[in-house]
Amino acid sequence: MFMQEPDSLENLELPLQIYVSFDKVFSYFEKYALQKDHPYYESAKLMVKEFKNHPELIEGFNDFSLFEKYQKQIDFLLEPLFPEPLLLNEIKAASVPFVFTSFKFSTRFENILNNAGDDYGFKIRNLEENEMYLHACVMILGYCYGYHIDLKRPFFFDIPDKISGTTKHYRVAFNGDFSEIIPTKNAPKITEEDYKLLLDNFDDIEVWKEKFPPNSYIFKGFGIMNLFDVTADETLSSLRDNLLRQDENLLVDMQQNLREFYNIKDLKLGFSIFDAINTKLCKTSVKNSDSLILSNEAEISCNNDYFCQGIVNKVFHNHELITISDVEKYGESTDRNPFYKNLKSKGIQSIILIPIKATENNDLALLEIASPRAYELNSVTQDKLKDIIPVFEAAVKRSSEERQNILEATIQEHYTTIHPTVKWRFYEAAEKYHKDKFQSDENPKLDDIVFENVCPLFGQSDIKGSSLARNTAIKNDLVVQLSLAVEVLEKACEKENLPIYEELMFRVEEYLLRVKKGLKAGDEIGIIDFLKREIYPVFNHAKRMDIELEKVVEMYMDRLDKNLHVVYEQRKAYEESVTILNENLANYLDKKQEEAQAMFPHYFERYKTDGVEFNMYIGQSLVHNKKYDPLYLYNLRLWQLQMMCEMENVAHKLKDDLDHKLEIASLILVHSNPLSIKFRMDEKKFDVDGAYNIRYEIIKKRIDKAHIKGTNERLTVPGKIAIVYSQDKDAKEYRKYIKYLQAKKLLGKVEKLELEDLQGVLGLKALRVEVIYKTDFNEKTTMTIDQLIEDIKA
């Protein structure tokens, strides 16, 4: 007798004692043996006589070794349940439920298990011991007490096929008509209250074991287990799951799915992307994946030089599937084009190309399914993809939308950002707009985004002397360029004595003297225009006249920037120094801002010019789920002052590493009166709202040029932080912060200053405090805002 037992249920606990009995089948034969006109009458009499000699087959047994002893009798008894015409079609077995021990199989089922290999253990997929206990309890409830619970969780077997090298998936249907359940004297009677308690405690196995103690019921009989091949359905389901998962093993898992679907153990899967705008085919960004149809290059042009016209038209223009069932035959018809050669080099003999529209501008995701054997993939196998393609289309669409969302989020973050603190208000306005639009408002309008009664904070770290340094760099580059032009003209005079060379040289030297004395507005443009219009045509003539002159002219041209066509050496060094300093200051500020936001959400915006400047606004109207207190404003002001000290140290530490030794001058503007800010739709940014509040913006734009009253000294100087205010109470507040930071050895001496009146702004004052630079300054070990607040509390 062929028997199959799972290797994972040796110590399975159940509320049932399992006894195998053929009583219910035997009862049919007893009935047939009393009906002389029944077709089974004679065989039924023999069966009854035989089985009365073996009462344990009817009364039941739990010693499974008896299966072998009574193999002949059991086969004889169950023969009507396994009709010979269906043995090669049905996947059927007589089985003991819950322990999944099977003892009689259809021929097809036996063949499937033989092909599975000796190491296959007849395992039920994802089966847990507690789950089987619950299934047994539910069966008892229905059979013995009439409480029917729908717990139809299907069981599956995943059985390998050693011949094809794939795994087949089978769903189990169990027929329990040949069994019964009998309560023992130890079985508690289940009441309606017990039933309701069980319904509310499905996940509590102890409650179920209390109502159905182990071995408290007797299962008597056997079952018929039918298996149905659901490999195609499982492949579809698994593909959906894998496409939703989208991790780095995606392609490998999908390839295995399709191998099982097509029963091809060495099937290959690839992806590529068709860029409709640039008409290029590119490899995907899925980790560890390659396109099957591309060569070693990352991208190719989709034209007749690589593909044949048929593939270009059908796949890339009409977006239709195409199958090449015989690659060699395709090669003959296309004069062995590059596409054929690439397939041949990869051992591909048949392939299906599936274009899936990814975007509205006709970008395609190209799915590539290939086999190393001709005709293994063909128009018939292509037709089987009808149920799978919609899954890929949905996944590609979702992936494209996700990518679009990521791109839009990146654009918003880096180009048209809306600060997270105030984003809630924009959502409110957008929801109202769409609600009005949905309710048939002909002309819905977006609400103005205004935040009232917010307290502003402004700070800047300006690169000192940036205009002068930039002009000096421009002047020096022009001196070099004009000097090089003079050298070329001198060489030309030596080779060809033409008066025009001397006249041009005279004019170039005039420009050179003028530049050395100092640049004026428009000088640079005028000089470059002169060189292009009158000097370069002469250079072209000189190049054609003499090889030596050609080399001299080429040396001149090599000194010019390839894009700007001017000498761009000192300016480049200066701009790179400015960029490095700006990036370091901005990155440090952004990192510290994250800490400040954690204290209390506030609006923050930062700009990079020749240095860094930033605006902050804090107040109740900016948040909708937190309670604002003025204490948060005081904390933010102290944080700003400390952070400006640290940014001074960042710049000071970086100075020696720059080509140009840049320094910054820092400023804080204090404004005590709350104001309103409004989002300007035309400029896509916030600005102060109201005529009175405009004064604040005027001060911001002009304050860094202010002088100390009665002197020519600028307020902002390197090594000091200027704190500008108009009310004495603000100075009193900031003196406390300065005193605290002096105790931390971050700040030094303080000056109290009056400022000259600015146009439209009178009566401003300032505290200017010295910054103490740390020789061991480390950005990673600076004081956090939490530490700052704890220090203040102490």
PDB file of N, CA and C in Angstrom, residues 630-699:
ATOM      1  N   PRO A 630       4.107  82.523  24.709  1.00  0.00           N
ATOM      2  CA  PRO A 630       5.253  83.400  24.412  1.00  0.00           C
ATOM      3  C   PRO A 630       6.600  82.794  24.812  1.00  0.00           C
ATOM      4  N   LEU A 631       6.579  81.831  25.730  1.00  0.00           N
ATOM      5  CA  LEU A 631       7.824  81.181  26.135  1.00  0.00           C
ATOM      6  C   LEU A 631       8.539  80.576  24.925  1.00  0.00           C
ATOM      7  N   TYR A 632       7.751  80.070  23.950  1.00  0.00           N
ATOM      8  CA  TYR A 632       8.362  79.472  22.768  1.00  0.00           C
ATOM      9  C   TYR A 632       9.093  80.525  21.933  1.00  0.00           C
ATOM     10  N   LEU A 633       8.580  81.760  21.897  1.00  0.00           N
ATOM     11  CA  LEU A 633       9.261  82.841  21.181  1.00  0.00           C
ATOM     12  C   LEU A 633      10.605  83.142  21.837  1.00  0.00           C
ATOM     13  N   TYR A 634      10.619  83.222  23.186  1.00  0.00           N
ATOM     14  CA  TYR A 634      11.869  83.519  23.880  1.00  0.00           C
ATOM     15  C   TYR A 634      12.898  82.406  23.657  1.00  0.00           C
ATOM     16  N   ASN A 635      12.429  81.152  23.692  1.00  0.00           N
ATOM     17  CA  ASN A 635      13.329  80.024  23.417  1.00  0.00           C
ATOM     18  C   ASN A 635      13.897  80.110  22.003  1.00  0.00           C
ATOM     19  N   LEU A 636      13.043  80.483  21.056  1.00  0.00           N
ATOM     20  CA  LEU A 636      13.487  80.541  19.662  1.00  0.00           C
ATOM     21  C   LEU A 636      14.500  81.671  19.460  1.00  0.00           C
ATOM     22  N   ARG A 637      14.310  82.780  20.137  1.00  0.00           N
ATOM     23  CA  ARG A 637      15.269  83.877  20.039  1.00  0.00           C
ATOM     24  C   ARG A 637      16.629  83.479  20.610  1.00  0.00           C
ATOM     25  N   LEU A 638      16.611  82.809  21.753  1.00  0.00           N
ATOM     26  CA  LEU A 638      17.870  82.353  22.336  1.00  0.00           C
ATOM     27  C   LEU A 638      18.539  81.329  21.433  1.00  0.00           C
ATOM     28  N   TRP A 639      17.732  80.413  20.894  1.00  0.00           N
ATOM     29  CA  TRP A 639      18.267  79.402  19.963  1.00  0.00           C
ATOM     30  C   TRP A 639      18.899  80.087  18.754  1.00  0.00           C
ATOM     31  N   GLN A 640      18.243  81.121  18.205  1.00  0.00           N
ATOM     32  CA  GLN A 640      18.761  81.823  17.035  1.00  0.00           C
ATOM     33  C   GLN A 640      20.126  82.448  17.325  1.00  0.00           C
ATOM     34  N   LEU A 641      20.263  83.090  18.483  1.00  0.00           N
ATOM     35  CA  LEU A 641      21.524  83.732  18.833  1.00  0.00           C
ATOM     36  C   LEU A 641      22.637  82.696  18.995  1.00  0.00           C
ATOM     37  N   GLN A 642      22.329  81.602  19.680  1.00  0.00           N
ATOM     38  CA  GLN A 642      23.328  80.540  19.847  1.00  0.00           C
ATOM     39  C   GLN A 642      23.719  79.939  18.500  1.00  0.00           C
ATOM     40  N   MET A 643      22.719  79.736  17.649  1.00  0.00           N
ATOM     41  CA  MET A 643      22.977  79.128  16.348  1.00  0.00           C
ATOM     42  C   MET A 643      23.832  80.050  15.468  1.00  0.00           C
ATOM     43  N   MET A 644      23.629  81.378  15.577  1.00  0.00           N
ATOM     44  CA  MET A 644      24.455  82.322  14.819  1.00  0.00           C
ATOM     45  C   MET A 644      25.911  82.274  15.285  1.00  0.00           C
ATOM     46  N   CYS A 645      26.115  82.084  16.591  1.00  0.00           N
ATOM     47  CA  CYS A 645      27.483  81.895  17.105  1.00  0.00           C
ATOM     48  C   CYS A 645      28.134  80.676  16.462  1.00  0.00           C
ATOM     49  N   GLU A 646      27.365  79.594  16.376  1.00  0.00           N
ATOM     50  CA  GLU A 646      27.898  78.357  15.825  1.00  0.00           C
ATOM     51  C   GLU A 646      28.167  78.490  14.325  1.00  0.00           C
ATOM     52  N   MET A 647      27.294  79.219  13.599  1.00  0.00           N
ATOM     53  CA  MET A 647      27.529  79.424  12.170  1.00  0.00           C
ATOM     54  C   MET A 647      28.787  80.265  11.942  1.00  0.00           C
ATOM     55  N   GLU A 648      29.041  81.216  12.843  1.00  0.00           N
ATOM     56  CA  GLU A 648      30.298  81.969  12.772  1.00  0.00           C
ATOM     57  C   GLU A 648      31.489  81.016  12.901  1.00  0.00           C
ATOM     58  N   ASN A 649      31.387  80.047  13.803  1.00  0.00           N
ATOM     59  CA  ASN A 649      32.465  79.073  13.979  1.00  0.00           C
ATOM     60  C   ASN A 649      32.602  78.165  12.769  1.00  0.00           C
ATOM     61  N   VAL A 650      31.470  77.804  12.154  1.00  0.00           N
ATOM     62  CA  VAL A 650      31.513  76.986  10.932  1.00  0.00           C
ATOM     63  C   VAL A 650      32.309  77.707   9.855  1.00  0.00           C
ATOM     64  N   ALA A 651      32.015  78.992   9.652  1.00  0.00           N
ATOM     65  CA  ALA A 651      32.709  79.776   8.624  1.00  0.00           C
ATOM     66  C   ALA A 651      34.185  79.972   8.973  1.00  0.00           C
ATOM     67  N   HIS A 652      34.471  80.227  10.246  1.00  0.00           N
ATOM     68  CA  HIS A 652      35.852  80.465  10.677  1.00  0.00           C
ATOM     69  C   HIS A 652      36.707  79.208  10.490  1.00  0.00           C
ATOM     70  N   LYS A 653      36.132  78.052  10.825  1.00  0.00           N
ATOM     71  CA  LYS A 653      36.858  76.787  10.690  1.00  0.00           C
ATOM     72  C   LYS A 653      37.125  76.463   9.219  1.00  0.00           C
ATOM     73  N   LEU A 654      36.213  76.881   8.343  1.00  0.00           N
ATOM     74  CA  LEU A 654      36.307  76.548   6.923  1.00  0.00           C
ATOM     75  C   LEU A 654      37.256  77.477   6.172  1.00  0.00           C
ATOM     76  N   LYS A 655      37.531  78.662   6.714  1.00  0.00           N
ATOM     77  CA  LYS A 655      38.232  79.722   5.994  1.00  0.00           C
ATOM     78  C   LYS A 655      39.566  79.265   5.404  1.00  0.00           C
ATOM     79  N   ASP A 656      40.365  78.556   6.180  1.00  0.00           N
ATOM     80  CA  ASP A 656      41.695  78.158   5.705  1.00  0.00           C
ATOM     81  C   ASP A 656      41.651  77.120   4.595  1.00  0.00           C
ATOM     82  N   ASP A 657      40.496  76.453   4.421  1.00  0.00           N
ATOM     83  CA  ASP A 657      40.384  75.426   3.380  1.00  0.00           C
ATOM     84  C   ASP A 657      39.901  76.001   2.046  1.00  0.00           C
ATOM     85  N   LEU A 658      39.555  77.286   2.008  1.00  0.00           N
ATOM     86  CA  LEU A 658      39.022  77.907   0.799  1.00  0.00           C
ATOM     87  C   LEU A 658      40.129  78.609   0.014  1.00  0.00           C
ATOM     88  N   ASP A 659      39.970  78.653  -1.301  1.00  0.00           N
ATOM     89  CA  ASP A 659      40.929  79.391  -2.138  1.00  0.00           C
ATOM     90  C   ASP A 659      40.906  80.875  -1.791  1.00  0.00           C
ATOM     91  N   HIS A 660      39.718  81.391  -1.534  1.00  0.00           N
ATOM     92  CA  HIS A 660      39.570  82.776  -1.076  1.00  0.00           C
ATOM     93  C   HIS A 660      39.189  82.749   0.399  1.00  0.00           C
ATOM     94  N   LYS A 661      39.911  83.454   1.226  1.00  0.00           N
ATOM     95  CA  LYS A 661      39.707  83.432   2.685  1.00  0.00           C
ATOM     96  C   LYS A 661      38.482  84.285   3.028  1.00  0.00           C
ATOM     97  N   LEU A 662      37.315  83.707   2.915  1.00  0.00           N
ATOM     98  CA  LEU A 662      36.073  84.445   3.111  1.00  0.00           C
ATOM     99  C   LEU A 662      35.720  84.532   4.586  1.00  0.00           C
ATOM    100  N   GLU A 663      35.106  85.659   4.963  1.00  0.00           N
ATOM    101  CA  GLU A 663      34.613  85.858   6.323  1.00  0.00           C
ATOM    102  C   GLU A 663      33.153  86.291   6.250  1.00  0.00           C
ATOM    103  N   ILE A 664      32.415  86.029   7.316  1.00  0.00           N
ATOM    104  CA  ILE A 664      31.012  86.435   7.347  1.00  0.00           C
ATOM    105  C   ILE A 664      30.794  87.462   8.453  1.00  0.00           C
ATOM    106  N   ALA A 665      29.765  88.271   8.240  1.00  0.00           N
ATOM    107  CA  ALA A 665      29.325  89.228   9.257  1.00  0.00           C
ATOM    108  C   ALA A 665      27.863  88.920   9.548  1.00  0.00           C
ATOM    109  N   SER A 666      27.517  88.709  10.823  1.00  0.00           N
ATOM    110  CA  SER A 666      26.197  88.209  11.189  1.00  0.00           C
ATOM    111  C   SER A 666      25.330  89.304  11.792  1.00  0.00           C
ATOM    112  N   LEU A 667      24.019  89.171  11.544  1.00  0.00           N
ATOM    113  CA  LEU A 667      23.062  90.176  12.009  1.00  0.00           C
ATOM    114  C   LEU A 667      21.751  89.510  12.400  1.00  0.00           C
ATOM    115  N   ILE A 668      21.145  90.012  13.477  1.00  0.00           N
ATOM    116  CA  ILE A 668      19.809  89.587  13.912  1.00  0.00           C
ATOM    117  C   ILE A 668      18.943  90.833  14.009  1.00  0.00           C
ATOM    118  N   LEU A 669      17.743  90.773  13.439  1.00  0.00           N
ATOM    119  CA  LEU A 669      16.795  91.880  13.534  1.00  0.00           C
ATOM    120  C   LEU A 669      15.677  91.484  14.494  1.00  0.00           C
ATOM    121  N   VAL A 670      15.489  92.296  15.544  1.00  0.00           N
ATOM    122  CA  VAL A 670      14.452  92.023  16.547  1.00  0.00           C
ATOM    123  C   VAL A 670      13.245  92.903  16.253  1.00  0.00           C
ATOM    124  N   HIS A 671      12.067  92.285  16.169  1.00  0.00           N
ATOM    125  CA  HIS A 671      10.826  93.028  15.927  1.00  0.00           C
ATOM    126  C   HIS A 671       9.781  92.518  16.906  1.00  0.00           C
ATOM    127  N   SER A 672       9.421  93.363  17.866  1.00  0.00           N
ATOM    128  CA  SER A 672       8.574  92.898  18.967  1.00  0.00           C
ATOM    129  C   SER A 672       7.102  92.814  18.609  1.00  0.00           C
ATOM    130  N   ASN A 673       6.638  93.686  17.725  1.00  0.00           N
ATOM    131  CA  ASN A 673       5.207  93.757  17.447  1.00  0.00           C
ATOM    132  C   ASN A 673       4.792  92.627  16.491  1.00  0.00           C
ATOM    133  N   PRO A 674       3.749  91.857  16.837  1.00  0.00           N
ATOM    134  CA  PRO A 674       3.254  90.815  15.930  1.00  0.00           C
ATOM    135  C   PRO A 674       2.785  91.432  14.613  1.00  0.00           C
ATOM    136  N   LEU A 675       2.863  90.665  13.566  1.00  0.00           N
ATOM    137  CA  LEU A 675       2.409  91.123  12.250  1.00  0.00           C
ATOM    138  C   LEU A 675       1.691  89.985  11.540  1.00  0.00           C
ATOM    139  N   SER A 676       1.219  90.256  10.333  1.00  0.00           N
ATOM    140  CA  SER A 676       0.530  89.239   9.532  1.00  0.00           C
ATOM    141  C   SER A 676       1.365  88.920   8.301  1.00  0.00           C
ATOM    142  N   ILE A 677       1.342  87.661   7.912  1.00  0.00           N
ATOM    143  CA  ILE A 677       2.006  87.269   6.665  1.00  0.00           C
ATOM    144  C   ILE A 677       0.969  86.640   5.735  1.00  0.00           C
ATOM    145  N   LYS A 678       1.162  86.854   4.439  1.00  0.00           N
ATOM    146  CA  LYS A 678       0.214  86.380   3.431  1.00  0.00           C
ATOM    147  C   LYS A 678       0.965  85.695   2.305  1.00  0.00           C
ATOM    148  N   PHE A 679       0.409  84.593   1.829  1.00  0.00           N
ATOM    149  CA  PHE A 679       1.028  83.866   0.725  1.00  0.00           C
ATOM    150  C   PHE A 679       0.687  84.569  -0.580  1.00  0.00           C
ATOM    151  N   ARG A 680       1.730  85.030  -1.282  1.00  0.00           N
ATOM    152  CA  ARG A 680       1.537  85.720  -2.547  1.00  0.00           C
ATOM    153  C   ARG A 680       1.475  84.703  -3.676  1.00  0.00           C
ATOM    154  N   MET A 681       0.299  84.558  -4.289  1.00  0.00           N
ATOM    155  CA  MET A 681       0.115  83.542  -5.323  1.00  0.00           C
ATOM    156  C   MET A 681       1.011  83.794  -6.538  1.00  0.00           C
ATOM    157  N   ASP A 682       1.250  85.088  -6.861  1.00  0.00           N
ATOM    158  CA  ASP A 682       2.055  85.380  -8.044  1.00  0.00           C
ATOM    159  C   ASP A 682       3.520  85.037  -7.834  1.00  0.00           C
ATOM    160  N   GLU A 683       4.020  85.248  -6.609  1.00  0.00           N
ATOM    161  CA  GLU A 683       5.427  84.982  -6.323  1.00  0.00           C
ATOM    162  C   GLU A 683       5.649  83.633  -5.651  1.00  0.00           C
ATOM    163  N   LYS A 684       4.557  82.965  -5.273  1.00  0.00           N
ATOM    164  CA  LYS A 684       4.613  81.649  -4.622  1.00  0.00           C
ATOM    165  C   LYS A 684       5.478  81.681  -3.362  1.00  0.00           C
ATOM    166  N   LYS A 685       5.271  82.712  -2.541  1.00  0.00           N
ATOM    167  CA  LYS A 685       6.002  82.789  -1.276  1.00  0.00           C
ATOM    168  C   LYS A 685       5.233  83.674  -0.311  1.00  0.00           C
ATOM    169  N   PHE A 686       5.604  83.603   0.972  1.00  0.00           N
ATOM    170  CA  PHE A 686       4.979  84.433   1.995  1.00  0.00           C
ATOM    171  C   PHE A 686       5.655  85.793   2.044  1.00  0.00           C
ATOM    172  N   ASP A 687       4.835  86.811   2.345  1.00  0.00           N
ATOM    173  CA  ASP A 687       5.347  88.160   2.533  1.00  0.00           C
ATOM    174  C   ASP A 687       4.511  88.816   3.626  1.00  0.00           C
ATOM    175  N   VAL A 688       5.055  89.868   4.234  1.00  0.00           N
ATOM    176  CA  VAL A 688       4.281  90.552   5.270  1.00  0.00           C
ATOM    177  C   VAL A 688       3.067  91.203   4.645  1.00  0.00           C
ATOM    178  N   ASP A 689       1.981  91.317   5.411  1.00  0.00           N
ATOM    179  CA  ASP A 689       0.713  91.823   4.901  1.00  0.00           C
ATOM    180  C   ASP A 689       0.361  93.112   5.628  1.00  0.00           C
ATOM    181  N   GLY A 690      -0.050  94.124   4.905  1.00  0.00           N
ATOM    182  CA  GLY A 690      -0.476  95.377   5.515  1.00  0.00           C
ATOM    183  C   GLY A 690       0.567  96.464   5.393  1.00  0.00           C
ATOM    184  N   ALA A 691       0.104  97.699   5.241  1.00  0.00           N
ATOM    185  CA  ALA A 691       0.998  98.833   5.029  1.00  0.00           C
ATOM    186  C   ALA A 691       1.937  99.048   6.202  1.00  0.00           C
ATOM    187  N   TYR A 692       1.421  98.932   7.436  1.00  0.00           N
ATOM    188  CA  TYR A 692       2.268  99.174   8.599  1.00  0.00           C
ATOM    189  C   TYR A 692       3.399  98.139   8.674  1.00  0.00           C
ATOM    190  N   ASN A 693       3.078  96.882   8.334  1.00  0.00           N
ATOM    191  CA  ASN A 693       4.071  95.816   8.430  1.00  0.00           C
ATOM    192  C   ASN A 693       5.165  95.917   7.359  1.00  0.00           C
ATOM    193  N   ILE A 694       4.904  96.690   6.301  1.00  0.00           N
ATOM    194  CA  ILE A 694       5.897  96.844   5.238  1.00  0.00           C
ATOM    195  C   ILE A 694       7.194  97.436   5.802  1.00  0.00           C
ATOM    196  N   ARG A 695       7.078  98.258   6.864  1.00  0.00           N
ATOM    197  CA  ARG A 695       8.259  98.872   7.478  1.00  0.00           C
ATOM    198  C   ARG A 695       9.283  97.805   7.873  1.00  0.00           C
ATOM    199  N   TYR A 696       8.785  96.648   8.347  1.00  0.00           N
ATOM    200  CA  TYR A 696       9.677  95.551   8.749  1.00  0.00           C
ATOM    201  C   TYR A 696      10.496  95.060   7.554  1.00  0.00           C
ATOM    202  N   GLU A 697       9.854  94.936   6.400  1.00  0.00           N
ATOM    203  CA  GLU A 697      10.560  94.475   5.203  1.00  0.00           C
ATOM    204  C   GLU A 697      11.592  95.504   4.740  1.00  0.00           C
ATOM    205  N   ILE A 698      11.260  96.794   4.864  1.00  0.00           N
ATOM    206  CA  ILE A 698      12.205  97.840   4.460  1.00  0.00           C
ATOM    207  C   ILE A 698      13.462  97.768   5.325  1.00  0.00           C
ATOM    208  N   ILE A 699      13.268  97.602   6.648  1.00  0.00           N
ATOM    209  CA  ILE A 699      14.416  97.502   7.554  1.00  0.00           C
ATOM    210  C   ILE A 699      15.289  96.307   7.173  1.00  0.00           C
TER     211      ILE A 699
END
